[in-house]
mmCIF file of C-alpha atoms in Angstrom:
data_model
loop_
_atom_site.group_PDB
_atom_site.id
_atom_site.type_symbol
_atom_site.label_atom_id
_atom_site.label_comp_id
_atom_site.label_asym_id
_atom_site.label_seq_id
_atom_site.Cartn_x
_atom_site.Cartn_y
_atom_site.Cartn_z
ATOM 1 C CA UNK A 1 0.000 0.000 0.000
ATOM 2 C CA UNK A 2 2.984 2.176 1.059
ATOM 3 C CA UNK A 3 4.667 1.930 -2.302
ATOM 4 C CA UNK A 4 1.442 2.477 -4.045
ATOM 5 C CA UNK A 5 1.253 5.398 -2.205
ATOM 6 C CA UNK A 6 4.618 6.494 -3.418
ATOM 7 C CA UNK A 7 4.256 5.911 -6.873
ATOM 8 C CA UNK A 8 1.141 7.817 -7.423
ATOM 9 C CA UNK A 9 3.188 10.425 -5.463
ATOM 10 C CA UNK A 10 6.147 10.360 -7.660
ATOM 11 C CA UNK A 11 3.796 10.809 -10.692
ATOM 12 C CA UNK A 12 1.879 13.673 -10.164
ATOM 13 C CA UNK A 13 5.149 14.998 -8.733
ATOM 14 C CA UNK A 14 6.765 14.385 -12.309
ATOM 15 C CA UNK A 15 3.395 15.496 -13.892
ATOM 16 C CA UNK A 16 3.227 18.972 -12.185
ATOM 17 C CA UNK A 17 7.084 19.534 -13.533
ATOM 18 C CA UNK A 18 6.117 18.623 -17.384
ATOM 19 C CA UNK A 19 3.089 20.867 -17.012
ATOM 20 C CA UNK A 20 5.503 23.684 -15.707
ATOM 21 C CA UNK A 21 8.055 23.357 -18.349
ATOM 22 C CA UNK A 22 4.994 23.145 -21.031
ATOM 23 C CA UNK A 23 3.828 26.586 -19.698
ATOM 24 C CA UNK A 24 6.903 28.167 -20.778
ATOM 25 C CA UNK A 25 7.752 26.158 -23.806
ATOM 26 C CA UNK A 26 4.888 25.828 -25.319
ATOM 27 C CA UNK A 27 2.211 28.115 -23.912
ATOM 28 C CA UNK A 28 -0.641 27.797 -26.622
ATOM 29 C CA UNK A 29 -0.352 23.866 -26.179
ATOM 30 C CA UNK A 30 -0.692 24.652 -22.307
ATOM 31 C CA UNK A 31 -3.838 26.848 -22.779
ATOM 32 C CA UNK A 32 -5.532 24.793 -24.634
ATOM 33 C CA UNK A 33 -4.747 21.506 -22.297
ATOM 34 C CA UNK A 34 -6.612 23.608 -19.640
ATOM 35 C CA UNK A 35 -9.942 24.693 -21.861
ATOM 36 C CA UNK A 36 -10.289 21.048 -22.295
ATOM 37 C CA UNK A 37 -9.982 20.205 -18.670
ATOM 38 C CA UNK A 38 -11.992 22.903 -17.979
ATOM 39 C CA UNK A 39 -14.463 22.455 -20.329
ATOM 40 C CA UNK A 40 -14.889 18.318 -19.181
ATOM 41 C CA UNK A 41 -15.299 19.286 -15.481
ATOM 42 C CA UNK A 42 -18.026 21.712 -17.006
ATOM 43 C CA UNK A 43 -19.973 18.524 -18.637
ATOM 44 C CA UNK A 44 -19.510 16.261 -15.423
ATOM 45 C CA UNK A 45 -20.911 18.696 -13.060
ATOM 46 C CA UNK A 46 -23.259 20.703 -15.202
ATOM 47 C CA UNK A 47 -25.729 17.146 -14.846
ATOM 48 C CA UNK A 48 -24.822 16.531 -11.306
ATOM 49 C CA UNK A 49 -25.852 20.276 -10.224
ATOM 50 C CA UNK A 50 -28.794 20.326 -12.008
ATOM 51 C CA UNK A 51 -27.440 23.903 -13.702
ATOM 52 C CA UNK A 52 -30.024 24.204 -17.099
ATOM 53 C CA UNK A 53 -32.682 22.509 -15.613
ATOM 54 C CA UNK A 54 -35.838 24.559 -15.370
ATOM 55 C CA UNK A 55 -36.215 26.874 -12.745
ATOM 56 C CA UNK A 56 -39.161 27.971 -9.950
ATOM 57 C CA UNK A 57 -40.103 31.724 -12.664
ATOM 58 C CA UNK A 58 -39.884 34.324 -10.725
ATOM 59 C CA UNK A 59 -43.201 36.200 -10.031
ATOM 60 C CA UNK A 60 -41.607 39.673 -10.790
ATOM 61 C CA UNK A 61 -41.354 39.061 -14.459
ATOM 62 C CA UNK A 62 -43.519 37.223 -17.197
ATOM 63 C CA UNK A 63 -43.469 33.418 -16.958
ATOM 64 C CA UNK A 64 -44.789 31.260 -19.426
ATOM 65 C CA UNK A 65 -47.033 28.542 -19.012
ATOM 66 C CA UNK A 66 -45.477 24.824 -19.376
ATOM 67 C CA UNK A 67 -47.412 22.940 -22.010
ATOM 68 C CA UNK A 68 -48.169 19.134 -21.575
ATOM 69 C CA UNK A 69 -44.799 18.262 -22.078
ATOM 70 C CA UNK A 70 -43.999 20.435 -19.100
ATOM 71 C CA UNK A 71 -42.091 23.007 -21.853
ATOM 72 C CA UNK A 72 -42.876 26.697 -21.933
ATOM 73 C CA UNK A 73 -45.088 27.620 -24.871
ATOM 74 C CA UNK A 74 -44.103 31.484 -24.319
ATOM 75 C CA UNK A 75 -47.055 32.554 -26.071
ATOM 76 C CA UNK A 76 -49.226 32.946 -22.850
ATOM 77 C CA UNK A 77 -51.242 30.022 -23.668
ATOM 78 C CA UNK A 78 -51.428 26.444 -22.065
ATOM 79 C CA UNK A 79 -52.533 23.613 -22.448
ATOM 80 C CA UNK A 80 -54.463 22.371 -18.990
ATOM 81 C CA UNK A 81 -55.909 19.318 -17.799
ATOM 82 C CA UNK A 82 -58.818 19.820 -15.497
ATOM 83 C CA UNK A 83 -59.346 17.520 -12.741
ATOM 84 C CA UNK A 84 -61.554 17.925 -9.790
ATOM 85 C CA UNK A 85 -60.517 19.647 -6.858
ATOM 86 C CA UNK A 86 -59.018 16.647 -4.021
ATOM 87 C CA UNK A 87 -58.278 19.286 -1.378
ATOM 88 C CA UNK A 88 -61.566 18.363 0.326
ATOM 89 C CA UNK A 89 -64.368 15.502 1.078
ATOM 90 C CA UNK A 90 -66.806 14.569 -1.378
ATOM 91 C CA UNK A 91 -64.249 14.953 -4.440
ATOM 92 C CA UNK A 92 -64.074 12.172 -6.952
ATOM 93 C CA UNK A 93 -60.961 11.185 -8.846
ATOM 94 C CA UNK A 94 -62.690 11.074 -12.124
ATOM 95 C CA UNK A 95 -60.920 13.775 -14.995
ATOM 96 C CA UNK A 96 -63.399 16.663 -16.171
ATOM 97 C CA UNK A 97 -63.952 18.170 -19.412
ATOM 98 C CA UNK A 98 -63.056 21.953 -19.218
ATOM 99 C CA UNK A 99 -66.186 23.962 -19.508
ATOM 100 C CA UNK A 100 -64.691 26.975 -21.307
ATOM 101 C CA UNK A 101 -63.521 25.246 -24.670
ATOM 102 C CA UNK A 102 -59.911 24.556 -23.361
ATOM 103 C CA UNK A 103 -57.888 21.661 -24.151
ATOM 104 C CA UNK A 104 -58.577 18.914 -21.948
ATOM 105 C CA UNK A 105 -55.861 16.325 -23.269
ATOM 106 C CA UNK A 106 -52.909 16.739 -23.653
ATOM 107 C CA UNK A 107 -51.744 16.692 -27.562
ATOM 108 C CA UNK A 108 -55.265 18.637 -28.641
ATOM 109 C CA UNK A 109 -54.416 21.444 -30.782
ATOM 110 C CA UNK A 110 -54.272 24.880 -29.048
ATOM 111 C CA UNK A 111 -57.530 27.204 -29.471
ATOM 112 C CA UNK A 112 -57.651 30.687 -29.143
ATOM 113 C CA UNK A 113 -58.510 32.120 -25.640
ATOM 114 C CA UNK A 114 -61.810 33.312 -24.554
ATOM 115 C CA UNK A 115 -62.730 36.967 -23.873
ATOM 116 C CA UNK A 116 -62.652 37.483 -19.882
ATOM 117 C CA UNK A 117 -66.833 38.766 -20.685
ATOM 118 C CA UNK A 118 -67.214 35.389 -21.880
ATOM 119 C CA UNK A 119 -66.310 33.195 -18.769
ATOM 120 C CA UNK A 120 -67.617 35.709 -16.139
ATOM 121 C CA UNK A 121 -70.986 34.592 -14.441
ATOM 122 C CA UNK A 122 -71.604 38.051 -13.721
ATOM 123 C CA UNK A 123 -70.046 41.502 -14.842
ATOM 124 C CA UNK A 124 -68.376 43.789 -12.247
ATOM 125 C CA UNK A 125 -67.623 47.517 -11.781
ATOM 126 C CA UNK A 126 -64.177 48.970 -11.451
ATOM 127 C CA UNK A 127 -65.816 51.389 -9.437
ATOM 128 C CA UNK A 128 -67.085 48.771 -6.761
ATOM 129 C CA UNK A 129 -63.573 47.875 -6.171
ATOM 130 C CA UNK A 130 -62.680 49.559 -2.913
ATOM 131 C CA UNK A 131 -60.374 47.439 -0.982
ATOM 132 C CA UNK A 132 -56.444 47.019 -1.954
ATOM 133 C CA UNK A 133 -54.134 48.915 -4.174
ATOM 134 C CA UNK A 134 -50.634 48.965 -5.796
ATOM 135 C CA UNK A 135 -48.964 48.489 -3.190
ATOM 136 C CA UNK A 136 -47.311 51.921 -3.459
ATOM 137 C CA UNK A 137 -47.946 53.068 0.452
ATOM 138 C CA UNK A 138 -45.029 50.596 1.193
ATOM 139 C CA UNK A 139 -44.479 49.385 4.558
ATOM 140 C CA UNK A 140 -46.676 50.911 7.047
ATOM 141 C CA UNK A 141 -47.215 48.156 9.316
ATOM 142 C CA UNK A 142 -44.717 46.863 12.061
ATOM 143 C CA UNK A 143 -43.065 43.854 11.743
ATOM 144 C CA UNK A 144 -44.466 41.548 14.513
ATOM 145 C CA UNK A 145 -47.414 39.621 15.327
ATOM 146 C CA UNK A 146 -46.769 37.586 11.989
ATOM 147 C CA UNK A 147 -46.235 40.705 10.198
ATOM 148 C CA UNK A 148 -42.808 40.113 7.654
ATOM 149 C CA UNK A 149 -41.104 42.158 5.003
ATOM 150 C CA UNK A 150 -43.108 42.558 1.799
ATOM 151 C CA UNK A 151 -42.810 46.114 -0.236
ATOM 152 C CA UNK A 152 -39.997 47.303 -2.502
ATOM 153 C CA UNK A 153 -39.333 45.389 -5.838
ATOM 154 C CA UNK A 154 -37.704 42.403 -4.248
ATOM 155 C CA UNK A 155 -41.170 41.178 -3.421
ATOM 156 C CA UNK A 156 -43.354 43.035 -6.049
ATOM 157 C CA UNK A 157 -44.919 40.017 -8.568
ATOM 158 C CA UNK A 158 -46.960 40.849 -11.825
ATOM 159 C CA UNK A 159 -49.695 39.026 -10.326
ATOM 160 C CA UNK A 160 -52.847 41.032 -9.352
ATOM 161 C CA UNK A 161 -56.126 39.757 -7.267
ATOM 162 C CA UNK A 162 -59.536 40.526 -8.546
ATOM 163 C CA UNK A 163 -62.702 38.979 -6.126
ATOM 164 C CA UNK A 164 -65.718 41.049 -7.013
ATOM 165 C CA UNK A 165 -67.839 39.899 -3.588
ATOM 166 C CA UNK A 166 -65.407 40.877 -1.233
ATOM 167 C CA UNK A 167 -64.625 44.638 -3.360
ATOM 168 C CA UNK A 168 -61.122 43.470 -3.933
ATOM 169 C CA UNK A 169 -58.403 44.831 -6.615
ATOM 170 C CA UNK A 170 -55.271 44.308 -5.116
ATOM 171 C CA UNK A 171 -51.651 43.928 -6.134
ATOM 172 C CA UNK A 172 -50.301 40.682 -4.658
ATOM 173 C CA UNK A 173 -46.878 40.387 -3.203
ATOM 174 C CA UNK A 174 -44.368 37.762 -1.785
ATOM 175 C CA UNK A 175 -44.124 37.098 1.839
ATOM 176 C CA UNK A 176 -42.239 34.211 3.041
ATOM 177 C CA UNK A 177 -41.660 33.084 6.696
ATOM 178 C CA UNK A 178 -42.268 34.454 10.015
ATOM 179 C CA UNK A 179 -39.373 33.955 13.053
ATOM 180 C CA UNK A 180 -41.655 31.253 14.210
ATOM 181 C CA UNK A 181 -41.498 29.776 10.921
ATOM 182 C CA UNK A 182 -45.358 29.866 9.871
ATOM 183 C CA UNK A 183 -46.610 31.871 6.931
ATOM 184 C CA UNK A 184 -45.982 35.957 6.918
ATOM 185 C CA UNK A 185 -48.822 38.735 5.909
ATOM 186 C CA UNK A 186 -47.788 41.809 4.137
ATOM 187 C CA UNK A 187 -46.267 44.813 5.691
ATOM 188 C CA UNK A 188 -49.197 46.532 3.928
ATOM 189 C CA UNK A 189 -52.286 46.085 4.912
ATOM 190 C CA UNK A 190 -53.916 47.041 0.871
ATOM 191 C CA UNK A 191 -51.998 44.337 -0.723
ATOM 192 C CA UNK A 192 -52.480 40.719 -1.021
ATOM 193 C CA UNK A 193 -49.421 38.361 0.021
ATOM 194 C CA UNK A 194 -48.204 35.661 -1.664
ATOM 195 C CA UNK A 195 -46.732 32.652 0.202
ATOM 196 C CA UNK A 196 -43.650 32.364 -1.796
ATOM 197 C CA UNK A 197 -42.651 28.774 -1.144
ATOM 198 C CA UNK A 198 -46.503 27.868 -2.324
ATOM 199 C CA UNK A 199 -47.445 27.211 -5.615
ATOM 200 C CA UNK A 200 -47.445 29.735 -8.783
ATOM 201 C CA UNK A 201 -50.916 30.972 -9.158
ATOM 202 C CA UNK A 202 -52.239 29.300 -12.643
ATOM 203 C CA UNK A 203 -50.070 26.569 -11.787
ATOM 204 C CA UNK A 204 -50.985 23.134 -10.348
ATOM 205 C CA UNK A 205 -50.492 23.135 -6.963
ATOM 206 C CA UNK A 206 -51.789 24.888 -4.063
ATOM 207 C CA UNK A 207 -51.111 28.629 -4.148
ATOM 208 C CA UNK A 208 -51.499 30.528 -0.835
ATOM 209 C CA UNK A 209 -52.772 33.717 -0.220
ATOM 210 C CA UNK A 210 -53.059 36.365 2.913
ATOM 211 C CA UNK A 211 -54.936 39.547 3.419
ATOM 212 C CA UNK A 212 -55.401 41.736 6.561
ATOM 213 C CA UNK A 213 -59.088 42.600 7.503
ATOM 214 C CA UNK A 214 -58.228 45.575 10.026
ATOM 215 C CA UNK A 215 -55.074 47.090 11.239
ATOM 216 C CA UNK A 216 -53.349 49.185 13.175
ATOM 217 C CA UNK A 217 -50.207 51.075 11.410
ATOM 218 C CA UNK A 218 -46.556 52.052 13.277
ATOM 219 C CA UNK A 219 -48.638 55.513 14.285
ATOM 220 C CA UNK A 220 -51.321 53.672 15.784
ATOM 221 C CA UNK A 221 -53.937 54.178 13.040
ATOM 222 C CA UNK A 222 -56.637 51.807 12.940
ATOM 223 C CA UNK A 223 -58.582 51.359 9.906
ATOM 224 C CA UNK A 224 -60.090 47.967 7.575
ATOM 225 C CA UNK A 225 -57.854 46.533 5.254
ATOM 226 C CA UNK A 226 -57.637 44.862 2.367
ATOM 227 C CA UNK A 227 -59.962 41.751 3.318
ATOM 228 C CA UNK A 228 -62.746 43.430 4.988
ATOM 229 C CA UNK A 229 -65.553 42.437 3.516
ATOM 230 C CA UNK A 230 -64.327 38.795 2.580
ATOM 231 C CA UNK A 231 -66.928 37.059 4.553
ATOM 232 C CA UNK A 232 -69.629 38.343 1.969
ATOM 233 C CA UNK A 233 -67.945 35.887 -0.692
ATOM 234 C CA UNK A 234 -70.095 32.768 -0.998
ATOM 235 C CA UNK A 235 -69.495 29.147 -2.733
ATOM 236 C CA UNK A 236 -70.124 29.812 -6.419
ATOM 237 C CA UNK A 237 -68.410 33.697 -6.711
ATOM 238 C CA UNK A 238 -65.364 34.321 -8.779
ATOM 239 C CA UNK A 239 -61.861 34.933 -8.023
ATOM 240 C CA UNK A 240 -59.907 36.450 -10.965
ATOM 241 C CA UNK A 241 -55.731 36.422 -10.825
ATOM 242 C CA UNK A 242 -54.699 38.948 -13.581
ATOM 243 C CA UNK A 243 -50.981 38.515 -14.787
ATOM 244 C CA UNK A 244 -50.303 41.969 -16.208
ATOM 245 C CA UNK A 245 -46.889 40.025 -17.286
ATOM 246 C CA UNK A 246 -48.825 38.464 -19.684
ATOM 247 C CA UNK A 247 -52.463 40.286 -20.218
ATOM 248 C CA UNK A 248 -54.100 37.006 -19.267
ATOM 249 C CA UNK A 249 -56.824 36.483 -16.912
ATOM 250 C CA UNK A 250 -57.557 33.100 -14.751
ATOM 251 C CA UNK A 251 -60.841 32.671 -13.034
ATOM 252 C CA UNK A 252 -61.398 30.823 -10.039
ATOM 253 C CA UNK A 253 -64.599 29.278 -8.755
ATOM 254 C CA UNK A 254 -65.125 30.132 -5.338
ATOM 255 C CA UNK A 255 -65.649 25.843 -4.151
ATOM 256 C CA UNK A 256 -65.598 25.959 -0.335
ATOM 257 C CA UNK A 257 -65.581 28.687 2.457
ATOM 258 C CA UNK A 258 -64.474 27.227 6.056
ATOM 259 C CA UNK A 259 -64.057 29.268 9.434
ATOM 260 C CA UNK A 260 -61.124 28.003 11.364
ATOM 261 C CA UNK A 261 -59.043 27.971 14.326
ATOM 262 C CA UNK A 262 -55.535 28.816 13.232
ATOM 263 C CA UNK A 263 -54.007 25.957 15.242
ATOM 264 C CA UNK A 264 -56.730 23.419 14.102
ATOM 265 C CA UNK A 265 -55.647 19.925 12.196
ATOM 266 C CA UNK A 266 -58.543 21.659 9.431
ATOM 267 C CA UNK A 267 -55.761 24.296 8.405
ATOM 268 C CA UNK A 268 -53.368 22.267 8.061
ATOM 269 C CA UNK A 269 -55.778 20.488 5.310
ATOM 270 C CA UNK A 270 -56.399 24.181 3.967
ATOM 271 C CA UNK A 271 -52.477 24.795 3.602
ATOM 272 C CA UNK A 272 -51.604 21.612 1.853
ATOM 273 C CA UNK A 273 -50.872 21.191 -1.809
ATOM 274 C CA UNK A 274 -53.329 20.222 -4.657
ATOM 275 C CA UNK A 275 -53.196 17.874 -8.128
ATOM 276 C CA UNK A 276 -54.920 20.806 -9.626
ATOM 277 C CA UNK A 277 -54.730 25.142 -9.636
ATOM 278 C CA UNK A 278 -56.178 26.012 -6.797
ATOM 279 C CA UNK A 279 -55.706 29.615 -4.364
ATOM 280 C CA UNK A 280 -56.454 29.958 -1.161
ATOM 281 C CA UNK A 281 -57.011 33.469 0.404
ATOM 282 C CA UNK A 282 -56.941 33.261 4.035
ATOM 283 C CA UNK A 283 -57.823 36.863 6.747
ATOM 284 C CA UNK A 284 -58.800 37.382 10.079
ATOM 285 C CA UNK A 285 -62.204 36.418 11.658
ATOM 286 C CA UNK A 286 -63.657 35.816 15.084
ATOM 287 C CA UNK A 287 -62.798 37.423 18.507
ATOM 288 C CA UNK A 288 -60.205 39.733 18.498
ATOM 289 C CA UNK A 289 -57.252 39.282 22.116
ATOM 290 C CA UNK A 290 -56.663 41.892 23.206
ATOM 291 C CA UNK A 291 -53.557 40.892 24.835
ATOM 292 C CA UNK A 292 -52.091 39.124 21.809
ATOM 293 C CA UNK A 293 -53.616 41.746 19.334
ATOM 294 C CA UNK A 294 -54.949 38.696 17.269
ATOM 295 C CA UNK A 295 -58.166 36.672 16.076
ATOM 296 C CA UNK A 296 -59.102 33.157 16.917
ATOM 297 C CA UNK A 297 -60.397 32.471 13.631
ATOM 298 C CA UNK A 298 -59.599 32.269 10.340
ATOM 299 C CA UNK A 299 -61.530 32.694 6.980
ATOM 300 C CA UNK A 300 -60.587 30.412 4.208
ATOM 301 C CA UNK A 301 -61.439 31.138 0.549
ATOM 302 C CA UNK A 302 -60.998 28.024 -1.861
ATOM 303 C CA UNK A 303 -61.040 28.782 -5.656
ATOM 304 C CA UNK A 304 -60.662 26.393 -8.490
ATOM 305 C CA UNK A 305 -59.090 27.217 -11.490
ATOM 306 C CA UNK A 306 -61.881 27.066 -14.466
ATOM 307 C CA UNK A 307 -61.120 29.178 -17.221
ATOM 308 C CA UNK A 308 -58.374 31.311 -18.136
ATOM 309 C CA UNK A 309 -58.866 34.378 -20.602
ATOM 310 C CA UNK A 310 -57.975 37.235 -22.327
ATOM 311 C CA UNK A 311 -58.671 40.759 -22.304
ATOM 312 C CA UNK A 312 -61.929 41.796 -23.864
ATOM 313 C CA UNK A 313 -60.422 45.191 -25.668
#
């Protein structure tokens, strides 16, 4: 073993002195002996990192829906499969046609997108949205009681959150964890945030949503917030995600409403991923402590992806 020892020694002792002299001798030789070492180290770890394969799109910028083959199509269009909501009881496993004239299997040729008019079950006013805005008040809430970092462009997305019902046009934001490690809600209390390690809304998956109902700023300001009047949505109303990325519109159908306790086992059913595109927009509800400046309740909004659409000008 010893003398194996030495004679790998002894050779990349006598290796390192060729490769010196070659430097000097013959330095074009020498350069291009390293851009092919370099260059096979590149193709052995390029696989093993995973560097090319797709990644999570950010939410700040345009991203393209995968087709069936899980590719980006980059026109804005996508081919879905519909399947019936599994997040709750009474859900078969049975596929569903889509009711909107969208590709159900994968393969079907593309068709052009419906106007948003033409999926809506009822028309709303711009001027009945009241509650939310761009997001351009910034941070005016303090940064406890669940409360985490959320304006400025680091967290901006293109996404936007339409729910007639509830008077809602908001811009919707990232939030991510709080100390305690459960989800954050935004620093402003007019946005909606997005729980950025849940799904991509239009994706498959699960993707989470918070709103504040009240507030009460850093200068002790009290007023409602963005989610005040989200326990007039009922089972059947529409939630709209616009992606002004991408000038496309998806529509939800509102499937289930639940009132909660925060620390129940039924959130923890509410906060779990999907098979299919689902967002869930959670605020306040109940008593409000006093001492812990909280509620004891939750309000959970379910929506099912059904349609997705295009401007109608």
């Amino acid at each position: 073993m010893l003398r194996t020892l030495q004679e790998a020694s002894g050779w990349c002792y006598d290796l390192l002195w060729y490769l010196a002299d070659l430097r000097y001798q013959r330095p074009r030789f020498f350069a291009g002996i390293v851009a092919l070492f370099l260059l096979l180290v590149a193709l052995v770890l390029i696989p093993i990192l995973g560097f090319g394969s797709a990644s999570r799109p950010s939410t700040s910028h345009a991203s393209a829906w995968p087709d069936s083959n899980g590719e980006s199509a980059g026109d804005g269009s996508r081919e879905v499969r519909y399947v019936p909501y599994n997040g709750l009881a009474n859900s078969d496993e049975e596929n569903i046609e889509d009711p909107r004239g969208l590709p159900a299997e994968p393969g079907e040729p593309r068709v052009v997108l419906p106007k948003l008019s033409e999926v809506l079950e009822e028309d709303f006013n711009d001027s009945d949205l009241t509650f939310g805005s761009d997001g351009s008040e910034g941070s005016i809430l303090p940064l406890d009681n669940g409360v985490v970092p959320s304006s400025g462009p680091r967290f901006s997305t293109s996404w936007e959150l339409i729910l007639p019902s509830a008077g809602i046009r908001a811009a919707v934001v990232q939030v991510g964890l709080t100390p305690d490690g459960a989800m954050g809600s935004p620093d402003n209390p007019f946005v909606v945030g997005w729980f950025n390690r849940s799904a991509i809304p239009g994706e498959p998956g699960n993707a989470l949503l918070g709103g504040h109902r009240d507030y009460q700023d850093r200068d002790g300001h009290v007023d409602v917030g963005v989610c005040w009047k989200l326990d007039e949505t009922r089972v059947g109303d529409q939630m709209i995600m616009f992606d002004q990325a991408t000038d496309r519109y998806y529509v939800y159908d509102v499937v289930d409403i639940a009132h909660i306790d925060p620390d129940s086992r039924e959130a923890v059913k509410y906060l779990s991923q999907t098979r299919e595109s689902v967002v869930t927009l959670i605020t306040c509800s109940g008593d409000f402590d006093e001492d812990t400046h909280s509620y004891d309740e939750r309000i959970v909004v379910v929506g099912l992806l059904n349609a997705i659409a295009e401007p109608d000008a």
